[in-house]
Amino acid sequence: MSASNANIVAMPDSNKYILSSDTSPRALQDQFGRQITYLRLSVTDRCDLRCTYCMAEKMTFLPKNDVLSLEEMLTLSRAFIERGVRRIRLTGGEPLVRKNILWLIERLGHEIDAGRLDEVTLTTNGTQLPHLASKLYSAGVRRVNVSLDTLDPTRFSDITRRSKLETVLEGIEAAKAAGLKVKINTVAMRGKNEDELPDLLSWAIKNGLDLTFIETMPLGEVDGVREDDYLPLTAVMPKLESRHTLSPSNKRTGGPARYYNVDGTNRQLGIITPLTNNFCDGCNRVRVTCTGRIYMCLGQDDHIDLRAALRSNSPKRDLNNCLNKAMGLKPKGHDFAMSDGKMIGKVSRHMSQTGG
Ligand code: SAM
């Protein structure tokens, strides 16, 4: 057998690969023994908002030819499913501004019907939900995360550089009415929405929504100074606890969040603290950009180009080889941290490029 026909297998605790004669696809497992069962797939780098911490006002978006077609994204998704991925989250950019996105979602819904996938979810800014929520439900989506950093229209315009709060709130209502479970994601920012975080939690509880607060991360250049926005969630917790009784939950999703039950309600609060405390040990995910680059970690630059494999003469074999190689590159954790008031571990890609 030639080396090109062999699987390259990452060995635990080593960056070395051995060649195996077994060509059957196997479950994805990284060099630290973590099973990869979750794919975040960015379907576009474009967005209809310009959140100040995410993008610069003037972004240069990718030429359309560089972006994978929806058919290619389906082939890619199926390659991951064959290797044991059970959950796929579509993200971006704004996934719901990608033309014909329902085509892909419906096909992933068929994978759920066939028992090959557990769920397809989305992270969205909510602006397209008023007209798409029920179509998403019909296509097989049951949960969406909606990003919302403030309930104040002026602040919303300042943070997102667009005046669409009302549409987003309509979108959340439309999602609930369609039967979708909605979780709110809020980036906590010093001086921007800091004073509003307890109100946001109370609003979420009142509206039957779970909520996760996220520390801002040093991803890509933006117009301001990142450190100015940084708000450690350790400083926010006492303010939340003065209003609600929060009990730590055992819930683990293989992601970076830690959860609290909000006593007296059925709601949960999530906390994502990449700078004050990372929880990478149980990481179960990889990210693929809309150009087909696989990143094993949000906070690292190592990546592999799956597009070349996808467009080769033997896409199945080449994709599997790339995925094996990728497993050997997944780091133990990211390097984001604060040091002397400065963010360290910065990466040059924006979140909208990697897929949030
Ligand atoms: N457009 C969709 C949305 O708004 O949810 C999906 C993409 S967006 C990049 C995904 C998530 O990343 C959003 O919740 C956003 O707030 C978050 N995000 C973007 N840049 C971030 C940063 N530098 N630090 C922390 N979170 C960030």
Short mmCIF file of N, CA and C and ligand atoms in Angstrom, two decimals, residues 47 53-54 91-95 123-125 145-147 149 185 187 214-219 226 351-352 355-356, ligand 1:
data_model
loop_
_atom_site.label_atom_id
_atom_site.label_comp_id
_atom_site.label_asym_id
_atom_site.label_seq_id
_atom_site.Cartn_x
_atom_site.Cartn_y
_atom_site.Cartn_z
N CYS A 47 -21.93 39.79 7.12
CA CYS A 47 -22.89 40.01 8.20
C CYS A 47 -23.63 41.31 7.93
N TYR A 53 -16.84 44.96 18.57
CA TYR A 53 -15.82 44.05 19.09
C TYR A 53 -15.54 42.92 18.11
N CYS A 54 -16.35 42.81 17.06
CA CYS A 54 -16.24 41.68 16.14
C CYS A 54 -15.60 42.10 14.82
N THR A 91 -22.74 28.93 11.55
CA THR A 91 -22.44 30.24 12.08
C THR A 91 -21.83 31.10 10.99
N GLY A 92 -21.19 32.20 11.36
CA GLY A 92 -20.61 33.06 10.34
C GLY A 92 -19.69 34.08 11.00
N GLY A 93 -19.66 35.22 10.43
CA GLY A 93 -20.63 36.01 9.68
C GLY A 93 -22.05 35.72 10.20
N GLU A 94 -22.99 36.17 9.45
CA GLU A 94 -24.37 35.88 9.84
C GLU A 94 -24.89 34.74 8.95
N PRO A 95 -25.11 33.56 9.53
CA PRO A 95 -25.46 32.40 8.69
C PRO A 95 -26.75 32.60 7.90
N THR A 123 -25.98 29.89 15.32
CA THR A 123 -25.74 31.11 16.09
C THR A 123 -26.06 32.26 15.16
N THR A 124 -26.97 33.12 15.57
CA THR A 124 -27.46 34.17 14.67
C THR A 124 -27.62 35.48 15.42
N ASN A 125 -27.58 36.57 14.68
CA ASN A 125 -27.86 37.86 15.33
C ASN A 125 -29.37 38.13 15.39
N ASN A 145 -29.03 30.01 19.04
CA ASN A 145 -28.44 31.01 19.93
C ASN A 145 -28.56 32.36 19.25
N VAL A 146 -29.09 33.32 19.97
CA VAL A 146 -29.22 34.67 19.41
C VAL A 146 -28.29 35.60 20.19
N SER A 147 -27.46 36.32 19.47
CA SER A 147 -26.52 37.25 20.10
C SER A 147 -27.22 38.58 20.34
N ASP A 149 -26.56 42.05 22.96
CA ASP A 149 -25.70 42.61 24.00
C ASP A 149 -26.38 43.70 24.82
N ASN A 185 -26.84 34.98 23.75
CA ASN A 185 -25.40 35.16 24.01
C ASN A 185 -25.12 36.64 24.14
N VAL A 187 -22.03 39.44 24.95
CA VAL A 187 -20.63 39.76 25.25
C VAL A 187 -20.64 40.87 26.31
N ILE A 214 -20.33 36.26 27.86
CA ILE A 214 -19.03 35.89 27.26
C ILE A 214 -18.05 37.05 27.48
N GLU A 215 -16.85 36.72 27.88
CA GLU A 215 -15.79 37.75 27.93
C GLU A 215 -15.31 38.05 26.52
N THR A 216 -15.02 39.31 26.24
CA THR A 216 -14.55 39.67 24.91
C THR A 216 -13.15 39.07 24.68
N MET A 217 -12.94 38.53 23.49
CA MET A 217 -11.66 37.85 23.19
C MET A 217 -10.86 38.63 22.15
N PRO A 218 -9.54 38.51 22.19
CA PRO A 218 -8.69 39.27 21.25
C PRO A 218 -8.60 38.61 19.88
N LEU A 219 -9.68 38.75 19.11
CA LEU A 219 -9.74 38.12 17.79
C LEU A 219 -9.80 39.18 16.70
N ARG A 226 -8.95 46.85 22.33
CA ARG A 226 -9.68 45.72 22.90
C ARG A 226 -9.71 45.74 24.42
N MET A 351 -13.55 36.91 14.63
CA MET A 351 -14.49 35.84 14.95
C MET A 351 -15.38 35.55 13.74
N SER A 352 -15.71 36.61 12.98
CA SER A 352 -16.60 36.41 11.83
C SER A 352 -15.93 35.56 10.75
N GLY A 355 -15.77 31.84 12.53
CA GLY A 355 -17.10 31.31 12.85
C GLY A 355 -17.25 31.26 14.35
N GLY A 356 -18.20 32.05 14.86
CA GLY A 356 -18.35 32.16 16.32
C GLY A 356 -19.11 31.01 16.92
N1 SAM B 1 -23.75 36.60 13.28
C1 SAM B 1 -23.95 35.59 14.26
C2 SAM B 1 -24.21 36.19 15.61
O1 SAM B 1 -24.22 37.40 15.74
O2 SAM B 1 -24.40 35.42 16.55
C3 SAM B 1 -22.89 34.52 14.32
C4 SAM B 1 -21.47 34.94 14.24
S1 SAM B 1 -20.88 35.91 15.60
C5 SAM B 1 -19.21 36.08 15.11
C6 SAM B 1 -20.87 34.71 16.89
C7 SAM B 1 -20.69 35.20 18.29
O3 SAM B 1 -19.36 35.66 18.42
C8 SAM B 1 -21.58 36.32 18.71
O4 SAM B 1 -22.25 35.95 19.90
C9 SAM B 1 -20.63 37.45 18.98
O5 SAM B 1 -21.09 38.26 20.00
C10 SAM B 1 -19.36 36.70 19.34
N2 SAM B 1 -18.12 37.45 19.18
C11 SAM B 1 -17.63 38.03 18.08
N3 SAM B 1 -16.42 38.59 18.30
C12 SAM B 1 -16.13 38.33 19.58
C13 SAM B 1 -15.01 38.64 20.41
N4 SAM B 1 -13.97 39.32 19.96
N5 SAM B 1 -15.04 38.23 21.70
C14 SAM B 1 -16.11 37.53 22.17
N6 SAM B 1 -17.18 37.19 21.42
C15 SAM B 1 -17.20 37.60 20.16
#
